[in-house]
PDB file of C-alpha atoms in Angstrom:
ATOM      1  CA  MET A  25     -14.131 -24.601 -11.085  1.00 45.00           C
ATOM      2  CA  THR A  26     -11.283 -22.723 -12.748  1.00 44.00           C
ATOM      3  CA  GLU A  27     -13.746 -20.529 -14.595  1.00 47.00           C
ATOM      4  CA  LYS A  28     -15.473 -19.652 -11.334  1.00 43.00           C
ATOM      5  CA  THR A  29     -12.177 -18.947  -9.611  1.00 44.00           C
ATOM      6  CA  ASN A  30     -11.085 -16.659 -12.436  1.00 46.00           C
ATOM      7  CA  LYS A  31     -14.415 -14.838 -12.295  1.00 42.00           C
ATOM      8  CA  GLU A  32     -14.133 -14.428  -8.519  1.00 44.00           C
ATOM      9  CA  THR A  33     -10.605 -13.090  -8.933  1.00 43.00           C
ATOM     10  CA  THR A  34     -11.754 -10.669 -11.620  1.00 43.00           C
ATOM     11  CA  ASP A  35     -14.713  -9.541  -9.517  1.00 45.00           C
ATOM     12  CA  THR A  36     -12.493  -9.085  -6.484  1.00 41.00           C
ATOM     13  CA  GLY A  37     -10.019  -7.054  -8.523  1.00 44.00           C
ATOM     14  CA  GLN A  38     -12.819  -4.900  -9.901  1.00 41.00           C
ATOM     15  CA  ASN A  39     -14.263  -4.385  -6.421  1.00 39.00           C
ATOM     16  CA  ASN A  40     -10.857  -3.387  -5.088  1.00 41.00           C
ATOM     17  CA  ASN A  41     -10.467  -0.942  -7.967  1.00 38.00           C
ATOM     18  CA  VAL A  42     -13.868   0.576  -7.205  1.00 36.00           C
ATOM     19  CA  VAL A  43     -12.979   0.889  -3.519  1.00 36.00           C
ATOM     20  CA  ASP A  44      -9.680   2.535  -4.415  1.00 40.00           C
ATOM     21  CA  MET A  45     -11.452   4.961  -6.716  1.00 35.00           C
ATOM     22  CA  LEU A  46     -13.984   5.844  -4.049  1.00 36.00           C
ATOM     23  CA  LEU A  47     -11.214   6.273  -1.508  1.00 38.00           C
ATOM     24  CA  SER A  48      -9.274   8.477  -3.917  1.00 38.00           C
ATOM     25  CA  LYS A  49      -6.350   6.117  -4.435  1.00 40.00           C
ATOM     26  CA  ASN A  50      -5.528   5.917  -8.127  1.00 40.00           C
ATOM     27  CA  PRO A  51      -3.521   2.698  -8.634  1.00 36.00           C
ATOM     28  CA  ASN A  52      -2.196   3.900 -11.992  1.00 35.00           C
ATOM     29  CA  GLN A  53      -0.816   7.135 -10.640  1.00 43.00           C
ATOM     30  CA  THR A  54       2.832   6.511  -9.777  1.00 44.00           C
ATOM     31  CA  LEU A  55       5.717   8.832  -9.174  1.00 57.00           C
ATOM     32  CA  ASP A  56       9.158   7.626 -10.111  1.00 76.00           C
ATOM     33  CA  SER A  57      10.975   8.629  -6.939  1.00 83.00           C
ATOM     34  CA  GLU A  58      14.389   7.668  -8.323  1.00 87.00           C
ATOM     35  CA  THR A  59      13.968   9.975 -11.311  1.00 87.00           C
ATOM     36  CA  MET A  60      12.647  12.701  -9.046  1.00 87.00           C
ATOM     37  CA  ILE A  61      15.689  12.392  -6.783  1.00 91.00           C
ATOM     38  CA  LEU A  62      18.146  12.384  -9.695  1.00 90.00           C
ATOM     39  CA  GLU A  63      16.557  15.448 -11.259  1.00 90.00           C
ATOM     40  CA  THR A  64      16.661  17.219  -7.905  1.00 90.00           C
ATOM     41  CA  GLN A  65      20.349  16.430  -7.522  1.00 90.00           C
ATOM     42  CA  LYS A  66      21.136  17.738 -11.007  1.00 89.00           C
ATOM     43  CA  ARG A  67      19.368  21.023 -10.334  1.00 89.00           C
ATOM     44  CA  VAL A  68      20.871  21.541  -6.875  1.00 90.00           C
ATOM     45  CA  TRP A  69      24.325  20.601  -8.153  1.00 88.00           C
ATOM     46  CA  GLY A  70      23.894  23.049 -11.024  1.00 86.00           C
ATOM     47  CA  ALA A  71      22.749  25.787  -8.651  1.00 87.00           C
ATOM     48  CA  LEU A  72      25.788  25.365  -6.402  1.00 85.00           C
ATOM     49  CA  LYS A  73      28.294  24.988  -9.252  1.00 83.00           C
ATOM     50  CA  LYS A  74      26.980  27.255 -11.972  1.00 78.00           C
ATOM     51  CA  GLY A  75      24.268  29.373 -10.414  1.00 72.00           C
ATOM     52  CA  TYR A  76      21.449  27.417 -12.122  1.00 62.00           C
ATOM     53  CA  GLU A  77      18.221  29.413 -12.020  1.00 69.00           C
ATOM     54  CA  TYR A  78      14.795  27.843 -11.690  1.00 70.00           C
ATOM     55  CA  SER A  79      11.780  28.825 -13.747  1.00 67.00           C
ATOM     56  CA  GLY A  80       8.817  30.437 -11.992  1.00 59.00           C
ATOM     57  CA  VAL A  81       6.195  28.181 -10.451  1.00 58.00           C
ATOM     58  CA  ILE A  82       3.636  30.461  -8.797  1.00 61.00           C
ATOM     59  CA  ASN A  83       1.939  31.752 -11.960  1.00 71.00           C
ATOM     60  CA  ASP A  84      -0.444  28.777 -12.152  1.00 88.00           C
ATOM     61  CA  SER A  85      -1.685  29.508  -8.656  1.00 93.00           C
ATOM     62  CA  ASP A  86      -2.053  33.213  -9.369  1.00 93.00           C
ATOM     63  CA  LYS A  87      -4.172  32.518 -12.450  1.00 92.00           C
ATOM     64  CA  PHE A  88      -6.336  30.027 -10.576  1.00 95.00           C
ATOM     65  CA  LEU A  89      -6.932  32.353  -7.636  1.00 96.00           C
ATOM     66  CA  ARG A  90      -7.794  35.326  -9.877  1.00 95.00           C
ATOM     67  CA  LYS A  91     -10.483  33.215 -11.537  1.00 95.00           C
ATOM     68  CA  ASN A  92     -11.953  32.419  -8.135  1.00 96.00           C
ATOM     69  CA  VAL A  93     -11.695  35.731  -6.254  1.00 96.00           C
ATOM     70  CA  PHE A  94     -14.054  35.878  -3.257  1.00 95.00           C
ATOM     71  CA  SER A  95     -14.972  32.203  -3.699  1.00 96.00           C
ATOM     72  CA  LYS A  96     -14.895  29.818  -0.758  1.00 97.00           C
ATOM     73  CA  LEU A  97     -12.974  26.683  -1.695  1.00 97.00           C
ATOM     74  CA  ASP A  98     -12.394  23.394   0.096  1.00 97.00           C
ATOM     75  CA  MET A  99      -8.738  22.434   0.047  1.00 98.00           C
ATOM     76  CA  ALA A 100      -5.840  20.733   1.781  1.00 98.00           C
ATOM     77  CA  VAL A 101      -3.173  23.233   2.832  1.00 98.00           C
ATOM     78  CA  LEU A 102       0.479  22.275   3.306  1.00 98.00           C
ATOM     79  CA  TYR A 103       3.176  24.285   5.069  1.00 98.00           C
ATOM     80  CA  VAL A 104       6.807  23.165   4.810  1.00 98.00           C
ATOM     81  CA  ASP A 105       9.397  25.139   6.750  1.00 96.00           C
ATOM     82  CA  LEU A 106      13.177  24.847   6.641  1.00 93.00           C
ATOM     83  CA  VAL A 107      14.712  24.143  10.058  1.00 91.00           C
ATOM     84  CA  GLY A 108      18.005  25.613  11.202  1.00 77.00           C
ATOM     85  CA  SER A 109      18.479  28.334   8.612  1.00 73.00           C
ATOM     86  CA  THR A 110      19.741  30.641  11.360  1.00 70.00           C
ATOM     87  CA  THR A 111      22.545  28.206  12.160  1.00 72.00           C
ATOM     88  CA  MET A 112      23.455  28.032   8.476  1.00 76.00           C
ATOM     89  CA  THR A 113      23.930  31.794   8.339  1.00 73.00           C
ATOM     90  CA  LEU A 114      26.673  31.462  10.961  1.00 72.00           C
ATOM     91  CA  GLU A 115      28.486  28.647   9.172  1.00 73.00           C
ATOM     92  CA  MET A 116      28.244  29.425   5.457  1.00 77.00           C
ATOM     93  CA  PRO A 117      28.877  32.274   2.999  1.00 79.00           C
ATOM     94  CA  GLU A 118      25.796  34.419   2.373  1.00 81.00           C
ATOM     95  CA  GLU A 119      25.703  33.710  -1.349  1.00 80.00           C
ATOM     96  CA  LYS A 120      25.686  29.956  -0.725  1.00 81.00           C
ATOM     97  CA  ILE A 121      22.892  30.283   1.833  1.00 85.00           C
ATOM     98  CA  ALA A 122      20.834  32.216  -0.699  1.00 85.00           C
ATOM     99  CA  ILE A 123      21.366  29.496  -3.323  1.00 86.00           C
ATOM    100  CA  ILE A 124      20.516  26.684  -0.905  1.00 87.00           C
ATOM    101  CA  VAL A 125      17.362  28.331   0.455  1.00 88.00           C
ATOM    102  CA  SER A 126      16.235  29.235  -3.059  1.00 87.00           C
ATOM    103  CA  SER A 127      16.929  25.709  -4.339  1.00 89.00           C
ATOM    104  CA  PHE A 128      15.099  24.207  -1.353  1.00 92.00           C
ATOM    105  CA  SER A 129      12.045  26.394  -1.969  1.00 92.00           C
ATOM    106  CA  GLN A 130      11.950  25.614  -5.682  1.00 90.00           C
ATOM    107  CA  GLU A 131      12.376  21.878  -5.138  1.00 93.00           C
ATOM    108  CA  MET A 132       9.529  21.852  -2.607  1.00 95.00           C
ATOM    109  CA  ALA A 133       7.430  23.780  -5.130  1.00 94.00           C
ATOM    110  CA  ALA A 134       8.235  21.163  -7.782  1.00 92.00           C
ATOM    111  CA  VAL A 135       7.073  18.370  -5.475  1.00 94.00           C
ATOM    112  CA  ILE A 136       3.804  20.216  -4.810  1.00 95.00           C
ATOM    113  CA  ARG A 137       3.125  20.532  -8.522  1.00 93.00           C
ATOM    114  CA  GLN A 138       3.974  16.873  -9.133  1.00 92.00           C
ATOM    115  CA  HIS A 139       1.194  15.996  -6.699  1.00 95.00           C
ATOM    116  CA  GLN A 140      -1.428  18.131  -8.473  1.00 94.00           C
ATOM    117  CA  GLY A 141      -1.105  21.010  -6.025  1.00 96.00           C
ATOM    118  CA  TYR A 142      -0.654  24.743  -6.395  1.00 96.00           C
ATOM    119  CA  VAL A 143       2.205  26.758  -4.914  1.00 95.00           C
ATOM    120  CA  LEU A 144       0.648  29.669  -3.049  1.00 96.00           C
ATOM    121  CA  LYS A 145       3.827  31.510  -2.054  1.00 94.00           C
ATOM    122  CA  PHE A 146       7.298  31.473  -0.563  1.00 93.00           C
ATOM    123  CA  VAL A 147       7.563  33.067   2.874  1.00 91.00           C
ATOM    124  CA  GLY A 148      11.172  33.405   3.991  1.00 84.00           C
ATOM    125  CA  ASP A 149      12.394  29.817   4.140  1.00 88.00           C
ATOM    126  CA  ALA A 150       8.894  28.305   4.081  1.00 94.00           C
ATOM    127  CA  VAL A 151       6.707  27.174   1.173  1.00 96.00           C
ATOM    128  CA  ILE A 152       2.908  27.061   1.227  1.00 97.00           C
ATOM    129  CA  GLY A 153       0.968  24.804  -1.119  1.00 97.00           C
ATOM    130  CA  TYR A 154      -2.692  23.884  -1.519  1.00 98.00           C
ATOM    131  CA  PHE A 155      -4.663  21.046  -3.118  1.00 98.00           C
ATOM    132  CA  ILE A 156      -8.184  21.782  -4.320  1.00 97.00           C
ATOM    133  CA  GLY A 157     -10.827  19.421  -2.945  1.00 95.00           C
ATOM    134  CA  GLU A 158     -13.988  20.817  -4.526  1.00 89.00           C
ATOM    135  CA  ASN A 159     -14.586  17.735  -6.677  1.00 90.00           C
ATOM    136  CA  ASN A 160     -12.792  15.127  -4.570  1.00 95.00           C
ATOM    137  CA  SER A 161     -11.766  15.937  -1.020  1.00 96.00           C
ATOM    138  CA  LEU A 162     -10.317  12.438  -0.570  1.00 97.00           C
ATOM    139  CA  LEU A 163      -7.959  12.853  -3.499  1.00 97.00           C
ATOM    140  CA  ALA A 164      -6.869  16.306  -2.318  1.00 98.00           C
ATOM    141  CA  ALA A 165      -6.043  14.969   1.148  1.00 98.00           C
ATOM    142  CA  ASP A 166      -4.166  11.980  -0.276  1.00 98.00           C
ATOM    143  CA  ASN A 167      -2.202  14.177  -2.668  1.00 97.00           C
ATOM    144  CA  ALA A 168      -1.214  16.559   0.122  1.00 98.00           C
ATOM    145  CA  VAL A 169      -0.032  13.759   2.411  1.00 98.00           C
ATOM    146  CA  ASP A 170       1.826  11.966  -0.395  1.00 97.00           C
ATOM    147  CA  CYS A 171       3.409  15.300  -1.271  1.00 97.00           C
ATOM    148  CA  ALA A 172       4.641  15.748   2.297  1.00 98.00           C
ATOM    149  CA  LYS A 173       6.213  12.282   2.243  1.00 97.00           C
ATOM    150  CA  SER A 174       7.909  12.992  -1.089  1.00 96.00           C
ATOM    151  CA  MET A 175       9.311  16.227   0.304  1.00 97.00           C
ATOM    152  CA  LEU A 176      11.159  14.310   3.015  1.00 96.00           C
ATOM    153  CA  THR A 177      12.464  11.861   0.418  1.00 95.00           C
ATOM    154  CA  VAL A 178      13.675  14.629  -1.904  1.00 95.00           C
ATOM    155  CA  ILE A 179      15.474  16.390   0.938  1.00 96.00           C
ATOM    156  CA  GLN A 180      17.050  13.321   2.530  1.00 95.00           C
ATOM    157  CA  LYS A 181      17.996  11.466  -0.655  1.00 94.00           C
ATOM    158  CA  GLY A 182      18.203  14.265  -3.197  1.00 93.00           C
ATOM    159  CA  ILE A 183      19.351  17.544  -1.689  1.00 93.00           C
ATOM    160  CA  ASN A 184      21.360  16.482   1.363  1.00 93.00           C
ATOM    161  CA  PRO A 185      23.782  14.134  -0.457  1.00 93.00           C
ATOM    162  CA  ILE A 186      24.781  17.052  -2.716  1.00 91.00           C
ATOM    163  CA  LEU A 187      25.206  19.399   0.233  1.00 89.00           C
ATOM    164  CA  ASN A 188      27.299  16.780   2.021  1.00 90.00           C
ATOM    165  CA  GLN A 189      29.793  16.837  -0.846  1.00 89.00           C
ATOM    166  CA  TYR A 190      30.434  20.491   0.007  1.00 83.00           C
ATOM    167  CA  ASP A 191      30.558  19.756   3.757  1.00 82.00           C
ATOM    168  CA  TYR A 192      27.368  21.761   4.204  1.00 83.00           C
ATOM    169  CA  PRO A 193      24.905  20.753   6.946  1.00 83.00           C
ATOM    170  CA  ASP A 194      21.880  18.599   6.144  1.00 88.00           C
ATOM    171  CA  LEU A 195      18.571  20.315   5.560  1.00 92.00           C
ATOM    172  CA  MET A 196      15.642  19.422   7.812  1.00 95.00           C
ATOM    173  CA  VAL A 197      12.025  20.505   7.586  1.00 96.00           C
ATOM    174  CA  LYS A 198       8.803  20.682   9.561  1.00 97.00           C
ATOM    175  CA  ILE A 199       5.599  19.949   7.656  1.00 98.00           C
ATOM    176  CA  GLY A 200       1.999  20.635   8.649  1.00 98.00           C
ATOM    177  CA  VAL A 201      -1.150  19.784   6.678  1.00 98.00           C
ATOM    178  CA  ASP A 202      -4.808  20.609   7.313  1.00 98.00           C
ATOM    179  CA  TYR A 203      -8.055  20.511   5.360  1.00 97.00           C
ATOM    180  CA  GLY A 204     -10.942  22.941   5.231  1.00 96.00           C
ATOM    181  CA  GLN A 205     -12.514  25.924   3.555  1.00 95.00           C
ATOM    182  CA  ASN A 206     -10.618  29.073   2.626  1.00 97.00           C
ATOM    183  CA  ILE A 207     -11.685  32.197   0.806  1.00 97.00           C
ATOM    184  CA  VAL A 208      -9.786  33.736  -2.091  1.00 97.00           C
ATOM    185  CA  VAL A 209      -9.177  37.422  -1.419  1.00 97.00           C
ATOM    186  CA  ARG A 210      -7.888  40.187  -3.647  1.00 95.00           C
ATOM    187  CA  TYR A 211      -6.219  43.227  -2.112  1.00 95.00           C
ATOM    188  CA  GLY A 212      -7.257  45.974  -4.497  1.00 93.00           C
ATOM    189  CA  ALA A 213      -9.529  46.676  -7.435  1.00 91.00           C
ATOM    190  CA  ASP A 214      -7.007  45.875 -10.157  1.00 91.00           C
ATOM    191  CA  ILE A 215      -8.247  42.528 -11.475  1.00 91.00           C
ATOM    192  CA  GLU A 216      -4.943  41.608 -13.120  1.00 90.00           C
ATOM    193  CA  ASN A 217      -2.326  43.043 -10.772  1.00 90.00           C
ATOM    194  CA  SER A 218      -3.723  43.396  -7.258  1.00 93.00           C
ATOM    195  CA  HIS A 219      -2.313  40.844  -4.821  1.00 94.00           C
ATOM    196  CA  VAL A 220      -4.414  37.683  -4.345  1.00 95.00           C
ATOM    197  CA  ASP A 221      -4.174  35.333  -1.388  1.00 96.00           C
ATOM    198  CA  LEU A 222      -6.019  32.740   0.687  1.00 97.00           C
ATOM    199  CA  MET A 223      -7.588  33.260   4.102  1.00 97.00           C
ATOM    200  CA  GLY A 224      -9.387  30.833   6.363  1.00 95.00           C
ATOM    201  CA  PRO A 225      -9.252  28.315   9.196  1.00 93.00           C
ATOM    202  CA  ALA A 226      -7.383  25.655   7.210  1.00 94.00           C
ATOM    203  CA  MET A 227      -4.601  28.123   6.424  1.00 96.00           C
ATOM    204  CA  ASN A 228      -4.290  29.097  10.067  1.00 95.00           C
ATOM    205  CA  ILE A 229      -4.394  25.599  11.537  1.00 96.00           C
ATOM    206  CA  ALA A 230      -1.963  24.163   8.982  1.00 97.00           C
ATOM    207  CA  SER A 231       0.489  26.865  10.052  1.00 96.00           C
ATOM    208  CA  LYS A 232      -0.074  26.113  13.751  1.00 96.00           C
ATOM    209  CA  ILE A 233       0.354  22.375  13.135  1.00 97.00           C
ATOM    210  CA  GLN A 234       3.602  22.949  11.269  1.00 97.00           C
ATOM    211  CA  ASN A 235       4.906  25.048  14.162  1.00 95.00           C
ATOM    212  CA  MET A 236       4.351  22.101  16.517  1.00 96.00           C
ATOM    213  CA  ALA A 237       6.278  19.634  14.350  1.00 96.00           C
ATOM    214  CA  LYS A 238       9.779  18.439  15.155  1.00 95.00           C
ATOM    215  CA  PRO A 239      12.568  18.428  12.546  1.00 95.00           C
ATOM    216  CA  ASN A 240      11.749  16.029   9.688  1.00 96.00           C
ATOM    217  CA  GLN A 241       8.288  15.377  11.089  1.00 97.00           C
ATOM    218  CA  ILE A 242       4.969  15.461   9.237  1.00 98.00           C
ATOM    219  CA  LEU A 243       1.880  16.417  11.235  1.00 98.00           C
ATOM    220  CA  ILE A 244      -1.653  16.398   9.831  1.00 98.00           C
ATOM    221  CA  GLY A 245      -4.957  17.631  11.230  1.00 97.00           C
ATOM    222  CA  ASN A 246      -7.934  15.378  11.888  1.00 97.00           C
ATOM    223  CA  ASP A 247      -9.822  16.751   8.873  1.00 97.00           C
ATOM    224  CA  VAL A 248      -6.987  15.449   6.688  1.00 98.00           C
ATOM    225  CA  TYR A 249      -6.636  12.158   8.550  1.00 98.00           C
ATOM    226  CA  GLN A 250     -10.337  11.332   8.119  1.00 97.00           C
ATOM    227  CA  ARG A 251     -10.035  11.737   4.340  1.00 97.00           C
ATOM    228  CA  ILE A 252      -6.875   9.830   3.499  1.00 98.00           C
ATOM    229  CA  HIS A 253      -6.774   6.266   2.209  1.00 96.00           C
ATOM    230  CA  PRO A 254      -7.015   3.532   4.917  1.00 96.00           C
ATOM    231  CA  ASN A 255      -3.535   2.297   3.982  1.00 96.00           C
ATOM    232  CA  SER A 256      -2.141   5.768   4.650  1.00 96.00           C
ATOM    233  CA  LYS A 257      -3.973   6.010   7.965  1.00 97.00           C
ATOM    234  CA  LYS A 258      -1.945   3.048   9.191  1.00 97.00           C
ATOM    235  CA  GLU A 259       1.199   5.198   8.884  1.00 97.00           C
ATOM    236  CA  PHE A 260      -0.114   7.814  11.317  1.00 98.00           C
ATOM    237  CA  THR A 261      -0.696   7.860  15.070  1.00 98.00           C
ATOM    238  CA  GLN A 262      -2.567  10.426  17.103  1.00 97.00           C
ATOM    239  CA  LEU A 263      -0.453  12.795  19.148  1.00 95.00           C
ATOM    240  CA  VAL A 264      -1.092  12.967  22.865  1.00 92.00           C
ATOM    241  CA  TRP A 265      -0.427  16.442  24.226  1.00 88.00           C
ATOM    242  CA  LYS A 266       0.999  16.352  27.746  1.00 84.00           C
ATOM    243  CA  ASN A 267       1.355  19.981  28.762  1.00 82.00           C
ATOM    244  CA  ASN A 268      -1.588  21.724  27.114  1.00 84.00           C
ATOM    245  CA  GLU A 269       0.765  22.948  24.402  1.00 89.00           C
ATOM    246  CA  TRP A 270      -2.005  22.387  21.840  1.00 93.00           C
ATOM    247  CA  ARG A 271      -5.245  24.238  22.579  1.00 90.00           C
ATOM    248  CA  TYR A 272      -6.931  24.567  19.221  1.00 92.00           C
ATOM    249  CA  ARG A 273     -10.428  23.158  19.004  1.00 89.00           C
ATOM    250  CA  SER A 274     -12.375  21.483  16.220  1.00 89.00           C
ATOM    251  CA  ARG A 275     -14.463  23.854  14.135  1.00 79.00           C
ATOM    252  CA  VAL A 276     -17.257  21.233  14.197  1.00 84.00           C
ATOM    253  CA  THR A 277     -17.259  19.534  17.596  1.00 88.00           C
ATOM    254  CA  GLY A 278     -15.651  22.173  19.800  1.00 89.00           C
ATOM    255  CA  GLU A 279     -13.345  19.490  21.219  1.00 91.00           C
ATOM    256  CA  ILE A 280      -9.549  19.707  21.103  1.00 92.00           C
ATOM    257  CA  TYR A 281      -8.604  19.270  17.446  1.00 96.00           C
ATOM    258  CA  ASN A 282      -6.758  15.983  16.933  1.00 96.00           C
ATOM    259  CA  VAL A 283      -3.369  15.978  15.262  1.00 97.00           C
ATOM    260  CA  PHE A 284      -1.592  12.901  13.848  1.00 98.00           C
ATOM    261  CA  GLU A 285       2.100  12.245  13.210  1.00 98.00           C
ATOM    262  CA  PHE A 286       3.602  10.288  10.342  1.00 98.00           C
ATOM    263  CA  ASN A 287       5.517   7.172  11.434  1.00 94.00           C
ATOM    264  CA  GLY A 288       6.618   5.855   8.047  1.00 75.00           C
TER     265      GLY A 288
END
């Protein structure tokens, strides 16, 4: 009886592991959020006190894109935008604003890389990241959503407590994530130096979704929602648009494209 029970337990565990693998949830992949927060605080503190400078983080993306120029790639795209930077410019010295915005951008870039993503670029006070889904679209979607959650944690528990010590206002962000195909484009014939970028529906819709988010809100498109782990789906609810403020339609069905908000 005991032997049978142990076997059933083992089989159940193995089945659960297989399901998790198929659904892109790697049980062994863990991020130490406490360490991540502490390291963030050290860097932000150093930036404010001593002018700490971050190392570059976009080179990996540049190399990857140059290897795949004119290729169409499936990916999850994440936009994170700093809210209220205009208000900060009225309340703080310019040099401090520059340090804070730079630190914010670099910390968001670090979170993207920790979740196996690439940092596409910094645009003003926004950061754009992408997660390749060619081999595993489920994993890419999960990584992007987990990344968005970690961004909120890093800001609320890592960056803001340091800013509070200087009586600076809290940072807030709006995050949008979508999934789909984008094409790698190169602007010019110079293989090594011409600017490379991404273009496509997923880039556009992720940006539109992010624009609709409220401060400290994560919004994801339906193509992301359908790919994430069932446990993650429980943390999201579909948005109901009341005033036709969202008019973008699914690229597949032609119906209004569903958007989901994170409730964790």
